[in-house]
Amino acid sequence: MRAMSRARVRPRRRPRAPAVAATLLTTATALGAVGAVPAAADSVGLPVVRSVLAEDDTCASVSGEKAKAEPWTLGSLGMSRAKPLSQGAGTTVAVVDTGVAEGAPALSGRVTALGAAGEDCVGHGTFAAGLIAAAPGDEGGPAGLAPQARILAVRGTDERGGSTAAQVADGIRQAADEGAQVIYVAVALDSGKSQLTDAVAYASGKDALVVAPVAPDALPRNTEPEPWYWPAAAPGVLAVMDYGPDGSRPADAPLVSGADLAAPGDAVVSIGPKGSGHFIGSGASFAAAHVAGAAALVRARYPELKAAEVSRRLTEAAYPAVPPRLDPYAALTAVPTDDKGTAPRPERAVVPPPPATEPRTRALVIAGVGGGLVLLVAAGAVVIPRGRARNWRPAGS
C-alpha cells in the first residue's frame, strides 16, 4: 500500500482473434488469454462477460455452458491449502460495480443490495462477486475465494456500465457506511482524483480496505494513456494488476506499473447474473476481485486486524515478484515482521567455590614428610649394610 502510486499505461493493440491460446482449466481445455474480450472463449463455448454495453447491446443472457473442471486460478492461488483456514465467514465485501444479481444461485442468500444494485444487466458485477464469494457447484467448476462471505451490492455505474467519478465515490462512501470490511471497486478512471481520494479516505476512516484495478481492463484504439488512474492511485487503496495462466500478461494488455499486488485476471471463469452457467473474462478488474476475496479471508481469520494491517499482510506475504503475487495461504499463516519476540533470558551460570587451601596444604606437607622418610629408609637400607661390610665405625669410636 502506497502513499501515492503511478500507473503508466499503454493502449492495447487490436486483439487478434486467432493469436491467443492458453490453459484455462487444470484439464487440457484451451482458452485465449486476452484483454477485455477473450478471443478464444468460443473454443470452450463460454460467453464473454462485458463491462459496458454498447447502444445496440441487450442485457446479459443466460449462459448454457458450464466449466466443470477447477479453474486454473484456484490452483495458482493454492486455495486447497487456504480453504481449511478461512472461508470468509462473518465478513462483508462490497462490490461497487454494475450491480450483483440477488438471484444468482452461487450467491443465494448472501447478497444485500442497495437500491437497484440487486439487478445486473451488464453482468460484470455478478461475475466479479462470483470470483470473490461464489459457492462451489455440485459438479465442480469455478468458486469464489471466500465462499462464506456476504456480498453488499452497490451500484457504481449506470445500468449499462458507464461510470463517473461521482458515481464511484458515492458507491465507496455508501459501502463504508454499511459497514463493509472490504470494498471492491471495478473501474479505473482517468479523472476524479479529488472526489475519489476523499471517498477512499472516508472509507479508510471507517476501517474498510478499498481494492481496485491499477488500470482499465482495456483502452480504445489510438487512446493516449493517462499517467494515473483512480481510485487505485489514491493513498490507502490496494492497487492490483492481472496475469494469465502462463504467468505473464497478454501482449495486448495495458502496460502498467505501480501495482501493489498481481493476481489471476486473464482468462478467468465465473458466474453470470442469471442461471447456473458460466462466463469468461479478462482484465485487471478481475484480478482485483481475487484480491478482495483474499482480503475477506484474512479479515475473517484475524478480525482484530485493521484495514491497513490486512493490506500489509497481503502484500508482505505475497510471492516475491514485480509486483508481488497474491498468496492467500501465506497471508493467512505469515507472522508479521514487526511483532518482536521475547529475547531469551540465559540461565545464570553456577560457578562452584574454589576448594579450601588448608586441607590441600596439609596434604602436601604430609606427602612431603612421608616421602622424605621413605627416602631416608631406602638410603639407610643401602648404606648401613655396606658400612658394616667395610667395618665403618662412628667418628671418635
Coordinates of C-alpha atoms in Angstrom, one line a residue:
M1 CA 0.0 0.0 0.0
R2 CA 1.5 3.3 -1.1
A3 CA 1.2 6.9 -0.2
M4 CA 0.8 7.6 -4.0
S5 CA 1.2 5.2 -6.9
R6 CA 1.6 5.8 -10.6
A7 CA 0.1 3.6 -13.2
R8 CA 1.6 4.1 -16.6
V9 CA -0.5 2.5 -19.3
R10 CA -0.1 1.9 -23.0
P11 CA -3.2 1.3 -25.1
R12 CA -4.0 -2.2 -26.2
R13 CA -3.4 -3.2 -29.8
R14 CA -6.3 -4.5 -31.7
P15 CA -7.0 -8.1 -30.4
R16 CA -6.1 -10.7 -33.0
A17 CA -8.7 -13.5 -32.7
P18 CA -6.6 -16.4 -33.8
A19 CA -3.4 -15.4 -31.9
V20 CA -4.2 -16.4 -28.4
A21 CA -4.3 -19.8 -26.7
A22 CA -3.6 -20.6 -23.0
T23 CA -4.5 -23.2 -20.5
L24 CA -7.6 -22.0 -18.5
L25 CA -8.5 -25.1 -16.5
T26 CA -6.5 -27.7 -14.8
T27 CA -7.6 -30.1 -17.6
A28 CA -6.3 -29.6 -21.1
T29 CA -9.0 -27.1 -22.0
A30 CA -7.5 -24.3 -24.2
L31 CA -8.6 -20.7 -23.8
G32 CA -7.4 -17.4 -25.1
A33 CA -5.6 -15.1 -22.7
V34 CA -6.6 -11.6 -23.9
G35 CA -7.6 -8.3 -22.5
A36 CA -11.2 -7.1 -22.5
V37 CA -12.6 -9.8 -24.7
P38 CA -11.0 -13.3 -24.6
A39 CA -10.9 -14.2 -28.3
A40 CA -10.7 -17.9 -27.6
A41 CA -13.8 -18.1 -25.4
D42 CA -15.5 -19.7 -28.3
S43 CA -13.2 -22.7 -28.0
V44 CA -14.9 -23.8 -24.9
G45 CA -18.3 -22.3 -25.7
L46 CA -18.3 -19.8 -22.8
P47 CA -19.9 -16.4 -23.5
V48 CA -17.7 -13.3 -22.7
V49 CA -18.6 -11.1 -19.8
R50 CA -18.8 -7.4 -20.8
S51 CA -18.0 -4.3 -18.7
V52 CA -20.0 -1.8 -20.7
L53 CA -22.9 -2.4 -23.0
A54 CA -23.0 -0.7 -26.4
E55 CA -26.1 1.1 -27.6
D56 CA -27.4 -1.8 -29.5
D57 CA -26.5 -4.5 -26.9
T58 CA -29.1 -6.2 -24.8
C59 CA -28.7 -7.3 -21.2
A60 CA -26.6 -10.3 -20.4
S61 CA -28.3 -13.5 -21.4
V62 CA -28.3 -16.9 -19.6
S63 CA -25.2 -19.0 -20.3
G64 CA -25.9 -22.5 -21.3
E65 CA -22.4 -23.7 -20.8
K66 CA -20.6 -24.8 -17.6
A67 CA -16.9 -25.3 -16.8
K68 CA -16.8 -28.4 -14.8
A69 CA -13.0 -28.6 -14.1
E70 CA -11.4 -26.5 -11.4
P71 CA -10.2 -23.2 -12.9
W72 CA -6.5 -22.6 -13.2
T73 CA -6.9 -19.6 -10.9
L74 CA -7.7 -21.6 -7.8
G75 CA -4.8 -23.9 -8.3
S76 CA -2.5 -21.0 -8.9
L77 CA -3.5 -19.3 -5.7
G78 CA -3.2 -22.5 -3.6
M79 CA -6.8 -22.4 -2.4
S80 CA -6.8 -26.0 -1.4
R81 CA -4.4 -25.1 1.5
A82 CA -6.1 -21.8 2.4
K83 CA -9.7 -23.2 2.5
P84 CA -9.3 -25.1 5.8
L85 CA -8.1 -21.9 7.5
S86 CA -10.7 -19.4 6.4
Q87 CA -13.7 -19.1 4.0
G88 CA -14.6 -15.6 4.8
A89 CA -17.4 -16.3 7.3
G90 CA -18.6 -13.2 9.1
T91 CA -17.2 -10.7 6.6
T92 CA -18.9 -8.4 4.1
V93 CA -17.4 -7.4 0.8
A94 CA -18.9 -4.5 -1.1
V95 CA -18.9 -4.8 -4.9
V96 CA -19.0 -1.3 -6.4
D97 CA -19.8 -2.3 -10.0
T98 CA -22.7 -2.8 -12.3
G99 CA -24.7 -4.5 -9.6
V100 CA -24.9 -8.0 -8.3
A101 CA -27.9 -10.2 -9.2
E102 CA -29.6 -11.3 -6.0
G103 CA -30.9 -14.4 -7.7
A104 CA -27.5 -15.8 -8.8
P105 CA -27.6 -19.4 -7.4
A106 CA -23.9 -19.4 -6.3
L107 CA -24.6 -16.4 -4.2
S108 CA -28.0 -17.3 -2.9
G109 CA -28.9 -15.8 0.4
R110 CA -25.7 -13.9 0.8
V111 CA -26.4 -10.7 -1.3
T112 CA -27.6 -7.5 0.2
A113 CA -28.3 -4.8 -2.4
L114 CA -28.5 -1.0 -2.0
G115 CA -31.3 0.4 -4.2
A116 CA -31.3 -1.0 -7.7
A117 CA -28.0 -2.7 -7.3
G118 CA -29.7 -6.1 -6.9
E119 CA -30.2 -6.2 -10.7
D120 CA -27.2 -6.6 -13.1
C121 CA -28.0 -6.0 -16.7
V122 CA -24.3 -6.0 -17.7
G123 CA -23.2 -9.0 -15.7
H124 CA -19.7 -7.6 -14.8
G125 CA -20.6 -7.1 -11.1
T126 CA -22.1 -10.5 -10.7
F127 CA -19.1 -12.1 -12.4
A128 CA -16.7 -10.3 -10.0
A129 CA -18.8 -11.2 -7.0
G130 CA -18.6 -14.8 -8.1
L131 CA -14.8 -14.6 -8.1
I132 CA -15.0 -13.2 -4.6
A133 CA -17.6 -15.4 -2.9
A134 CA -19.4 -17.9 -5.2
A135 CA -20.1 -21.2 -3.5
P136 CA -18.7 -24.2 -5.3
G137 CA -21.1 -26.1 -7.5
D138 CA -22.0 -29.8 -7.1
E139 CA -20.4 -30.6 -10.4
G140 CA -17.2 -28.6 -9.7
G141 CA -16.1 -25.7 -11.7
P142 CA -15.4 -22.1 -10.6
A143 CA -15.8 -21.0 -7.0
G144 CA -15.0 -17.8 -5.1
L145 CA -12.1 -17.4 -2.7
A146 CA -14.3 -16.6 0.2
P147 CA -17.5 -18.7 -0.3
Q148 CA -18.9 -17.9 3.1
A149 CA -18.5 -14.1 2.8
R150 CA -21.5 -11.8 2.3
I151 CA -21.8 -9.5 -0.7
L152 CA -23.0 -5.9 -0.5
A153 CA -24.1 -4.9 -4.0
V154 CA -23.5 -1.2 -4.6
R155 CA -24.2 0.4 -8.0
G156 CA -21.1 2.3 -9.1
T157 CA -22.1 2.7 -12.7
D158 CA -25.3 3.4 -14.7
E159 CA -27.4 0.4 -15.8
R160 CA -25.3 -0.1 -18.9
G161 CA -21.9 0.0 -17.2
G162 CA -20.9 3.6 -17.8
S163 CA -19.4 5.3 -14.8
T164 CA -18.3 8.7 -13.5
A165 CA -16.1 9.7 -10.6
A166 CA -19.1 10.9 -8.7
Q167 CA -20.9 7.6 -9.0
V168 CA -17.9 5.6 -7.9
A169 CA -17.2 7.9 -5.0
D170 CA -20.8 7.7 -3.8
G171 CA -20.6 3.9 -4.0
I172 CA -17.4 3.8 -1.9
R173 CA -19.0 6.0 0.8
Q174 CA -22.2 4.0 0.8
A175 CA -20.3 0.8 1.2
A176 CA -18.3 2.2 4.1
D177 CA -21.5 3.5 5.8
E178 CA -23.0 0.0 5.5
G179 CA -20.0 -1.5 7.4
A180 CA -18.3 -3.4 4.6
Q181 CA -14.9 -4.6 5.7
V182 CA -13.6 -4.8 2.1
I183 CA -14.7 -2.6 -0.7
Y184 CA -14.0 -3.8 -4.3
V185 CA -14.1 -1.2 -7.0
A186 CA -14.3 -2.5 -10.6
V187 CA -13.4 0.7 -12.5
A188 CA -10.2 2.6 -13.2
L189 CA -11.0 6.3 -14.2
D190 CA -8.6 8.8 -15.6
S191 CA -10.2 11.6 -13.7
G192 CA -11.8 12.3 -10.4
K193 CA -8.7 12.4 -8.3
S194 CA -10.1 14.7 -5.6
Q195 CA -13.5 13.0 -5.3
L196 CA -12.2 9.5 -5.3
T197 CA -9.3 10.3 -2.9
D198 CA -11.7 11.8 -0.4
A199 CA -14.0 8.8 -0.8
V200 CA -11.2 6.4 -0.1
A201 CA -10.1 8.4 2.9
Y202 CA -13.6 8.3 4.2
A203 CA -13.7 4.5 3.8
S204 CA -10.3 4.1 5.5
G205 CA -11.6 6.2 8.4
K206 CA -14.3 3.5 8.8
D207 CA -11.7 0.7 8.7
A208 CA -12.7 -0.5 5.2
L209 CA -10.0 -1.8 2.8
V210 CA -10.5 -0.5 -0.7
V211 CA -9.3 -2.8 -3.5
A212 CA -9.2 -1.6 -7.2
P213 CA -7.6 -2.3 -10.5
V214 CA -4.4 -0.3 -11.2
A215 CA -5.6 0.5 -14.8
P216 CA -8.6 -0.2 -17.1
D217 CA -9.1 -3.7 -18.5
A218 CA -8.7 -2.2 -22.0
L219 CA -8.3 1.1 -23.7
P220 CA -9.9 2.1 -27.0
R221 CA -7.7 2.1 -30.0
N222 CA -5.5 5.1 -30.5
T223 CA -6.2 6.4 -27.0
E224 CA -3.4 8.1 -25.3
P225 CA -2.8 6.6 -21.8
E226 CA -3.0 8.7 -18.6
P227 CA -0.3 8.5 -16.0
W228 CA -2.6 7.8 -13.1
Y229 CA -5.9 6.0 -12.7
W230 CA -8.4 6.4 -9.9
P231 CA -9.2 5.2 -7.3
A232 CA -6.2 2.9 -7.5
A233 CA -3.8 5.8 -7.2
A234 CA -5.4 7.2 -4.1
P235 CA -3.5 6.7 -0.8
G236 CA -4.7 3.7 1.1
V237 CA -6.0 1.7 -1.9
L238 CA -4.7 -1.8 -2.7
A239 CA -4.0 -1.5 -6.4
V240 CA -4.0 -4.7 -8.4
M241 CA -2.6 -5.9 -11.7
D242 CA -3.5 -9.1 -13.6
Y243 CA -1.6 -12.0 -15.1
G244 CA -2.6 -15.0 -17.1
P245 CA -2.4 -18.9 -16.9
D246 CA 1.2 -18.9 -18.1
G247 CA 2.3 -16.3 -15.5
S248 CA 2.6 -13.4 -18.0
R249 CA 0.3 -10.7 -19.2
P250 CA -1.3 -10.8 -22.6
A251 CA 0.5 -8.9 -25.3
D252 CA -2.4 -6.6 -25.8
A253 CA -3.0 -5.8 -22.1
P254 CA -2.2 -2.3 -20.9
L255 CA 1.4 -2.0 -19.7
V256 CA 1.2 -0.8 -16.1
S257 CA 3.4 0.0 -13.2
G258 CA 2.8 1.0 -9.6
A259 CA 0.6 -2.0 -8.6
D260 CA 0.8 -3.3 -5.1
L261 CA -0.2 -6.8 -6.0
A262 CA -0.7 -9.0 -9.0
A263 CA -3.4 -11.7 -9.1
P264 CA -5.0 -14.0 -11.7
G265 CA -7.2 -11.9 -14.0
D266 CA -6.8 -13.2 -17.6
A267 CA -9.0 -16.0 -19.0
V268 CA -10.9 -16.5 -15.7
V269 CA -14.3 -18.1 -15.3
S270 CA -17.1 -17.1 -13.1
I271 CA -20.9 -16.9 -12.8
G272 CA -23.5 -14.8 -14.6
P273 CA -26.5 -12.8 -13.4
K274 CA -29.0 -15.5 -14.5
G275 CA -28.9 -19.3 -14.4
S276 CA -26.1 -21.5 -13.3
G277 CA -24.0 -21.3 -16.5
H278 CA -20.6 -19.7 -16.6
F279 CA -18.9 -16.8 -18.4
I280 CA -15.3 -16.0 -19.2
G281 CA -13.5 -12.7 -18.8
S282 CA -10.1 -11.0 -18.6
G283 CA -8.7 -7.8 -17.1
A284 CA -7.2 -6.2 -14.0
S285 CA -10.7 -5.7 -12.6
F286 CA -11.0 -9.5 -12.1
A287 CA -7.5 -9.7 -10.6
A288 CA -8.7 -7.1 -8.0
A289 CA -11.8 -9.3 -7.3
H290 CA -9.4 -12.1 -6.4
V291 CA -7.5 -9.8 -4.0
A292 CA -10.8 -8.7 -2.4
G293 CA -11.7 -12.3 -1.8
A294 CA -8.3 -12.9 -0.2
A295 CA -8.8 -9.8 2.0
A296 CA -12.1 -11.3 3.2
L297 CA -10.3 -14.5 4.2
V298 CA -7.7 -12.6 6.2
R299 CA -10.3 -10.3 7.9
A300 CA -12.4 -13.4 8.9
R301 CA -9.3 -15.2 10.4
Y302 CA -7.9 -12.1 12.1
P303 CA -10.9 -9.9 13.0
E304 CA -8.7 -7.8 15.2
L305 CA -6.6 -6.5 12.3
K306 CA -7.2 -3.0 10.9
A307 CA -7.6 -2.5 7.2
A308 CA -4.1 -1.2 6.8
E309 CA -2.7 -4.3 8.6
V310 CA -4.7 -6.6 6.3
S311 CA -3.3 -4.8 3.3
R312 CA 0.2 -5.1 4.7
R313 CA -0.2 -8.8 5.4
L314 CA -1.4 -9.5 1.8
T315 CA 1.5 -7.6 0.3
E316 CA 4.3 -8.8 2.6
A317 CA 3.2 -12.4 2.4
A318 CA 2.9 -12.3 -1.4
Y319 CA 5.2 -14.3 -3.6
P320 CA 8.2 -12.2 -4.4
A321 CA 7.9 -10.8 -7.9
V322 CA 7.4 -7.4 -9.6
P323 CA 4.8 -6.7 -8.5
P324 CA 4.4 -9.3 -5.7
R325 CA 1.9 -12.0 -6.5
L326 CA -1.1 -12.8 -4.3
D327 CA -0.6 -15.8 -2.0
P328 CA -3.7 -16.3 0.2
Y329 CA -2.3 -19.2 2.2
A330 CA 0.8 -17.2 3.1
A331 CA -1.3 -14.2 4.1
L332 CA -3.3 -16.5 6.5
T333 CA -0.3 -18.0 8.1
A334 CA 2.5 -15.5 8.0
V335 CA 3.9 -14.0 11.2
P336 CA 4.2 -10.2 10.8
T337 CA 7.7 -9.0 10.8
D338 CA 7.1 -6.1 13.2
D339 CA 5.9 -8.5 16.0
K340 CA 9.0 -8.6 18.2
G341 CA 9.6 -11.9 20.0
T342 CA 10.7 -12.1 23.6
A343 CA 14.5 -12.2 23.9
P344 CA 15.6 -15.4 25.5
R345 CA 17.0 -15.0 29.1
P346 CA 20.0 -17.2 29.5
E347 CA 20.3 -19.1 32.8
R348 CA 22.9 -17.7 35.2
A349 CA 26.0 -20.0 35.3
V350 CA 26.6 -21.6 38.7
V351 CA 30.4 -21.5 39.4
P352 CA 31.4 -23.7 42.3
P353 CA 33.5 -22.1 45.0
P354 CA 37.3 -22.7 44.9
P355 CA 38.5 -25.6 47.1
A356 CA 39.8 -24.8 50.5
T357 CA 43.5 -24.2 50.6
E358 CA 44.3 -25.5 54.2
P359 CA 43.4 -29.2 53.6
R360 CA 45.5 -29.1 50.4
T361 CA 48.5 -27.6 52.2
R362 CA 48.2 -30.1 54.9
A363 CA 48.1 -33.0 52.4
L364 CA 51.2 -31.6 50.7
V365 CA 53.1 -31.4 53.9
I366 CA 52.2 -34.9 54.9
A367 CA 53.1 -36.2 51.5
G368 CA 56.4 -34.4 51.6
V369 CA 57.3 -35.7 55.1
G370 CA 56.2 -39.2 54.2
G371 CA 58.2 -39.1 51.0
G372 CA 61.3 -37.9 52.9
L373 CA 61.0 -40.8 55.4
V374 CA 60.7 -43.3 52.6
L375 CA 63.9 -41.9 51.1
L376 CA 65.7 -42.0 54.4
V377 CA 64.7 -45.6 55.0
A378 CA 65.7 -46.5 51.5
A379 CA 69.1 -44.8 51.9
G380 CA 69.7 -46.5 55.2
A381 CA 68.9 -49.9 53.7
V382 CA 71.6 -49.3 51.2
V383 CA 74.3 -47.5 53.2
I384 CA 74.2 -49.4 56.5
P385 CA 74.9 -52.9 55.1
R386 CA 77.8 -51.5 53.1
G387 CA 79.2 -49.8 56.0
R388 CA 79.1 -52.9 58.1
A389 CA 80.9 -54.8 55.4
R390 CA 83.7 -52.2 55.5
N391 CA 83.8 -52.1 59.3
W392 CA 82.8 -48.4 59.4
R393 CA 82.7 -47.0 62.9
P394 CA 81.2 -43.9 64.2
A395 CA 83.6 -41.0 64.5
G396 CA 85.6 -41.0 67.8
S397 CA 85.0 -44.6 68.5

